[in-house]
Amino acid sequence: MNYQQEYAAAKNDPQAFWKEKAAALEWFAPPQEILSLNEYGIHHWFADGEMNTAYMALDYHVDNGRAEQAALIYDSPVTGKKRSYSYRQLRDEVALCAGMLKGLGVVKGDRVIVYMPMIPQAVIAMLACARLGAVHSVVFGGFAAPELAIRIDDATPRVILSASCGIEVNRCVEYKPLLDRAIELATHTPDYSVVYQRQRKQADMSQPRDIDWKQAMESARPAGCTPVMGSDPLYILYTSGTTGKPKGVVRENGGHAVAMKYSMKAIYDINPGEVFWAASDVGWVVGHSYIVYAPLLHGCTTILYEGKPVMTPDAGAFWRVIEEYRVKALFTAPTAFRAIRKEDPDAELAGKYDLSSLQTLFSAGERLDPSTFEWLGEHFKVPVIDHWWQTETGWAIVANMVGIEPMPLKAGSATVPCPGYDVQILDEQGEQASADQQGNIVIKLPLPPGCLTTIWGDVARYKAGYLEAYPGFYLSGDGGYVDRDGYLFIMGRVDDVINVAGHRLSTGEMEEIIGKHEAVAECAVIGRDDALKGQMPVGFVVLKNGFKGNDEEIGKALIQLMREEIGAVASFKELYIVARLPKTRSGKLLRRTMRQIFNGEEYTVPSTIDDPGSLNEITTLIE
Ligand code: COA
Ligand code: AMP
C-alpha cells in the first residue's frame, strides 16, 4: 500500500484498520470492542482486550526467539559505563523489580512515581509497573522539589522509585534531598521511597520509609504479568498547560501498545531486530514512547544514553554511539543538532565515525528550522524527517512515513497526517481554512489509538481544554497551515506554552511563581527566540510601590526562585524590572506584542492599548 491508500484505509474503516494492526501483538484475549465510548463519552480503543504491555514487550520476545538479542543498551559517557541487557535479562530484572514492588504492597491500579536519571533502573521500573498493572508516572529529573510535590499530590503514589543522584555532564544532581523535600511539601505521603544508590554519591536513608533498591531486589521474588484490560491506564505523564498546575496525561494500555508497534515500521521504517535510538530522556514523552515502549514492543534494540550531544566528551558523541551500536535511525530534538552544529560546524567529528548503518534522522519536539534541516542534509546523506506530535498523542500526528512511502521533503514542514489522524485547520469561528491559510490545528474525533483519554482525576479539564473549543475536534494548541499539496506547517503554540530545548514549559506557571514574591506587583513571562534552545523565557517585573530593595538583587533572587520552584530545566536567566507592563484598557497583558518586539518581528500597536508609552520601555530594553 502507498501512503494515500494506507491513510484512506484508516479513514474509511478505522475499526477494521486498527483491528488488523492490533493483531500484530500477543493479547491474552484479543479485543472484540475495537472503538467504544467510555463512561464520560470519550472514545477509546480495545477496551475489552486482555493483555499486559510488559508481557508484549518482553516475555513474548523471550519466548519467540529473541531471548539472547540485546533489548537495552545503556551507554553512559558521564560515568564511563556501558551495559547491554538481552531480552531475557531485561525480562528477569523487570520481573524481580515487579516482585519488589508487589512486596511493598503495590497492586494493579496503584500509582508509582519514578524520579530517576537515565539509568537502566528507570526503564526497569517503568516496565515493572506495567507488569503489575500499576500506573507509573515518570517525573523528569530536571524538575525541582515543588514540581515533584505537585505530581505526588495529584497522582497519590503508593511508592516512589528514585536514585541517589543524576549526573549533568560532571555536575552531580542529588535526587534524594529533592525527593525528601518534595514529600515534605506534599500533602500525600507515599508508603515507601526506594532509592538506587549510585557510586558517585550515596544518599542518606531514613527508616522505615526509605528502602535500598539493591537490597530490596536481592530479597524479592519475580512477579508474573498481571492481566489488564486494554482500557486500563498504563501511565500518567505530566505536561505543562497554561496554568501552574501541570496536566496528567493518561495513556491506556491497549491503544498505546497498538500505536507504538504500528509506528515503528510505518513511521520509522524499523524492523524487529534492528537498533533504534531516541536521544531523549525517559522523563519526556519521546523517552516513554521511543526509548522504552515502541522499540521493545517491536523486538528491537533500544539505546539508553546518559549524556549530552556535546561535552560528553564532544560533539562527536552521537556519531560514536551510532557507529558503536550500528544504529539504524536516530531520533532527537533540533536543539541537540543545533548544539552539535555550533561545536562542529563542518561536521568534522562526524567524519571520523562509520555512519553506514544510519538510514534516517528523525526530529521532533520543536520546529526543525530550515537552517538546521539544510545543515543536516548537507553533512549526512540520509533523509532528515521532521515529525509533529505531543505528549497528549504519544506518537506522531504528522510525519513523512518512510516505512510506507517516503514523500518528497519540504523544509519547514512535518509533511502529512499519519493514518488515523484527520488534521484540519480552523479559524476562530470554526470555519475550515483554505490552503496556505493559518489557523488552529485540530484533529477530528475520534483520535486514533495511543492518544490520551483524559487528564488524571479531571475529565472536566480534559474536555474544557481540548474538546470544547470546537465540538467534534481535539484542539492541539498549535497554529499552522496546510499547503496545496496537503503538507502541514506548524507555526508554534497559540497558547502560553513555550518550548525550551525541546522541553515544554508554561509561562503562566512562571508568572505564578514570580507573582508570589512579596516584592512583585505584577509580571509577565514571554518566550524569546534563541539560536540554540529554540526559545528562552524572559521575565518582566513591576515591583510594589514602596518596596525598598536593590533591583539587581531582586532580579537575582527571582531567577534563583524559579530554579528552586521549577528546576534548572526552566532555563530562566533573563529578567527585567520595568516601571509598567503594556496592557489593553481592559487590563489584558500584551504578551504577544512584547514577544514580537523582543523577537524583532513586525508588530502593530493594538488600538486597545491603555498606555502606549509602556511599549517604549520594552523596546529600549533590546536596544
Ligand atoms: N536532571 C537535572 N538537571 C537537568 C536535567 C536532568 N535530567 N536535564 C537538564 N538539566 C539541567 C541542566 O544541567 C541545565 O542546568 P544549568 O542551568 O545549571 O546549566 C539546565 O537543566 C538546562 O538544561 P538544558 O536546557 O537541557 O540545557 P543544557 O545547556 O544542559 O544542554 C542541550 C543543552 C541542547 C545540549 C540539551 O538541551 C540537549 O541535549 N537537548 C536534547 C533535546 C532533548 O533531549 N529534548 C527532549 C525532548 S525530545
Ligand atoms: P511535548 O508535549 O513536550 O512533546 O510538546 C509538544 C509541542 O511541541 C507541540 O504542541 C508543538 O508546539 C511542539 N512540537 C513538537 N514537535 C514539533 C515539530 N515537529 N514541529 C513544530 N513543533 C513541534
PDB file of C-alpha atoms and ligand atoms in Angstrom, residues 140-142 168 171 173 175 279-281 284 286 308-310 332-333 335-336 339 364 501-503 533 563 568-569 571 573, ligand 1:
ATOM      1  CA  PHE A 140      11.811  14.330  34.674  1.00  0.00           C
ATOM      2  CA  GLY A 141      14.948  14.594  36.814  1.00  0.00           C
ATOM      3  CA  GLY A 142      15.484  18.239  35.930  1.00  0.00           C
ATOM      4  CA  GLU A 168      24.752  16.519  34.356  1.00  0.00           C
ATOM      5  CA  ARG A 171      27.731  18.207  37.957  1.00  0.00           C
ATOM      6  CA  VAL A 173      22.463  16.455  40.992  1.00  0.00           C
ATOM      7  CA  TYR A 175      17.956  13.499  43.850  1.00  0.00           C
ATOM      8  CA  ALA A 279      18.261  10.513  22.231  1.00  0.00           C
ATOM      9  CA  SER A 280      15.836  12.000  24.725  1.00  0.00           C
ATOM     10  CA  ASP A 281      15.046  11.392  28.394  1.00  0.00           C
ATOM     11  CA  TRP A 284       9.553  13.083  28.409  1.00  0.00           C
ATOM     12  CA  VAL A 286       9.713  10.779  23.464  1.00  0.00           C
ATOM     13  CA  LYS A 308      24.583  15.126  26.123  1.00  0.00           C
ATOM     14  CA  PRO A 309      25.075  15.698  22.405  1.00  0.00           C
ATOM     15  CA  VAL A 310      28.072  17.876  23.247  1.00  0.00           C
ATOM     16  CA  THR A 332      16.236  13.631  18.725  1.00  0.00           C
ATOM     17  CA  ALA A 333      15.184  17.260  19.087  1.00  0.00           C
ATOM     18  CA  THR A 335      18.177  21.695  19.715  1.00  0.00           C
ATOM     19  CA  ALA A 336      20.558  18.732  20.009  1.00  0.00           C
ATOM     20  CA  ALA A 339      24.272  22.184  19.801  1.00  0.00           C
ATOM     21  CA  ALA A 364      10.581  16.337  16.813  1.00  0.00           C
ATOM     22  CA  ALA A 501      15.497  22.940  24.282  1.00  0.00           C
ATOM     23  CA  GLY A 502      12.629  20.650  23.312  1.00  0.00           C
ATOM     24  CA  HIS A 503      11.190  20.927  26.834  1.00  0.00           C
ATOM     25  CA  LYS A 533      17.380  26.241  22.533  1.00  0.00           C
ATOM     26  CA  ARG A 563      15.344  27.364  39.726  1.00  0.00           C
ATOM     27  CA  ALA A 568      17.228  24.206  36.247  1.00  0.00           C
ATOM     28  CA  VAL A 569      15.361  22.956  33.204  1.00  0.00           C
ATOM     29  CA  SER A 571      16.498  27.932  31.827  1.00  0.00           C
ATOM     30  CA  LYS A 573      18.100  33.543  33.188  1.00  0.00           C
TER      31      LYS A 573
HETATM   32  N1  COA B   1      18.475  16.406  35.751  1.00  0.00           N
HETATM   33  C1  COA B   1      18.917  17.518  36.375  1.00  0.00           C
HETATM   34  N2  COA B   1      19.178  18.677  35.733  1.00  0.00           N
HETATM   35  C2  COA B   1      18.975  18.707  34.405  1.00  0.00           C
HETATM   36  C3  COA B   1      18.497  17.593  33.698  1.00  0.00           C
HETATM   37  C4  COA B   1      18.243  16.413  34.427  1.00  0.00           C
HETATM   38  N3  COA B   1      17.783  15.313  33.846  1.00  0.00           N
HETATM   39  N4  COA B   1      18.394  17.919  32.394  1.00  0.00           N
HETATM   40  C5  COA B   1      18.796  19.196  32.271  1.00  0.00           C
HETATM   41  N5  COA B   1      19.150  19.661  33.489  1.00  0.00           N
HETATM   42  C6  COA B   1      19.688  20.984  33.809  1.00  0.00           C
HETATM   43  C7  COA B   1      20.953  21.245  33.024  1.00  0.00           C
HETATM   44  O1  COA B   1      22.090  20.743  33.700  1.00  0.00           O
HETATM   45  C8  COA B   1      20.979  22.759  32.938  1.00  0.00           C
HETATM   46  O2  COA B   1      21.445  23.253  34.177  1.00  0.00           O
HETATM   47  P1  COA B   1      22.308  24.601  34.275  1.00  0.00           P
HETATM   48  O3  COA B   1      21.322  25.734  34.107  1.00  0.00           O
HETATM   49  O4  COA B   1      22.872  24.534  35.648  1.00  0.00           O
HETATM   50  O5  COA B   1      23.331  24.549  33.194  1.00  0.00           O
HETATM   51  C9  COA B   1      19.506  23.115  32.845  1.00  0.00           C
HETATM   52  O6  COA B   1      18.784  21.976  33.368  1.00  0.00           O
HETATM   53  C10 COA B   1      19.022  23.378  31.451  1.00  0.00           C
HETATM   54  O7  COA B   1      19.164  22.181  30.696  1.00  0.00           O
HETATM   55  P2  COA B   1      19.107  22.138  29.097  1.00  0.00           P
HETATM   56  O8  COA B   1      18.054  23.078  28.640  1.00  0.00           O
HETATM   57  O9  COA B   1      18.987  20.732  28.673  1.00  0.00           O
HETATM   58  O10 COA B   1      20.441  22.819  28.662  1.00  0.00           O
HETATM   59  P3  COA B   1      21.949  22.340  28.633  1.00  0.00           P
HETATM   60  O11 COA B   1      22.698  23.599  28.450  1.00  0.00           O
HETATM   61  O12 COA B   1      22.301  21.461  29.760  1.00  0.00           O
HETATM   62  O13 COA B   1      22.054  21.477  27.278  1.00  0.00           O
HETATM   63  C11 COA B   1      21.404  20.830  25.062  1.00  0.00           C
HETATM   64  C12 COA B   1      21.636  21.989  26.034  1.00  0.00           C
HETATM   65  C13 COA B   1      20.901  21.356  23.739  1.00  0.00           C
HETATM   66  C14 COA B   1      22.682  20.061  24.868  1.00  0.00           C
HETATM   67  C15 COA B   1      20.344  19.903  25.706  1.00  0.00           C
HETATM   68  O14 COA B   1      19.179  20.635  25.944  1.00  0.00           O
HETATM   69  C16 COA B   1      20.001  18.703  24.909  1.00  0.00           C
HETATM   70  O15 COA B   1      20.724  17.743  24.795  1.00  0.00           O
HETATM   71  N6  COA B   1      18.800  18.649  24.364  1.00  0.00           N
HETATM   72  C17 COA B   1      18.375  17.474  23.656  1.00  0.00           C
HETATM   73  C18 COA B   1      16.937  17.598  23.443  1.00  0.00           C
HETATM   74  C19 COA B   1      16.106  16.724  24.270  1.00  0.00           C
HETATM   75  O16 COA B   1      16.544  15.788  24.890  1.00  0.00           O
HETATM   76  N7  COA B   1      14.819  17.047  24.271  1.00  0.00           N
HETATM   77  C20 COA B   1      13.818  16.279  24.941  1.00  0.00           C
HETATM   78  C21 COA B   1      12.587  16.133  24.118  1.00  0.00           C
HETATM   79  S1  COA B   1      12.874  15.187  22.644  1.00  0.00           S
END
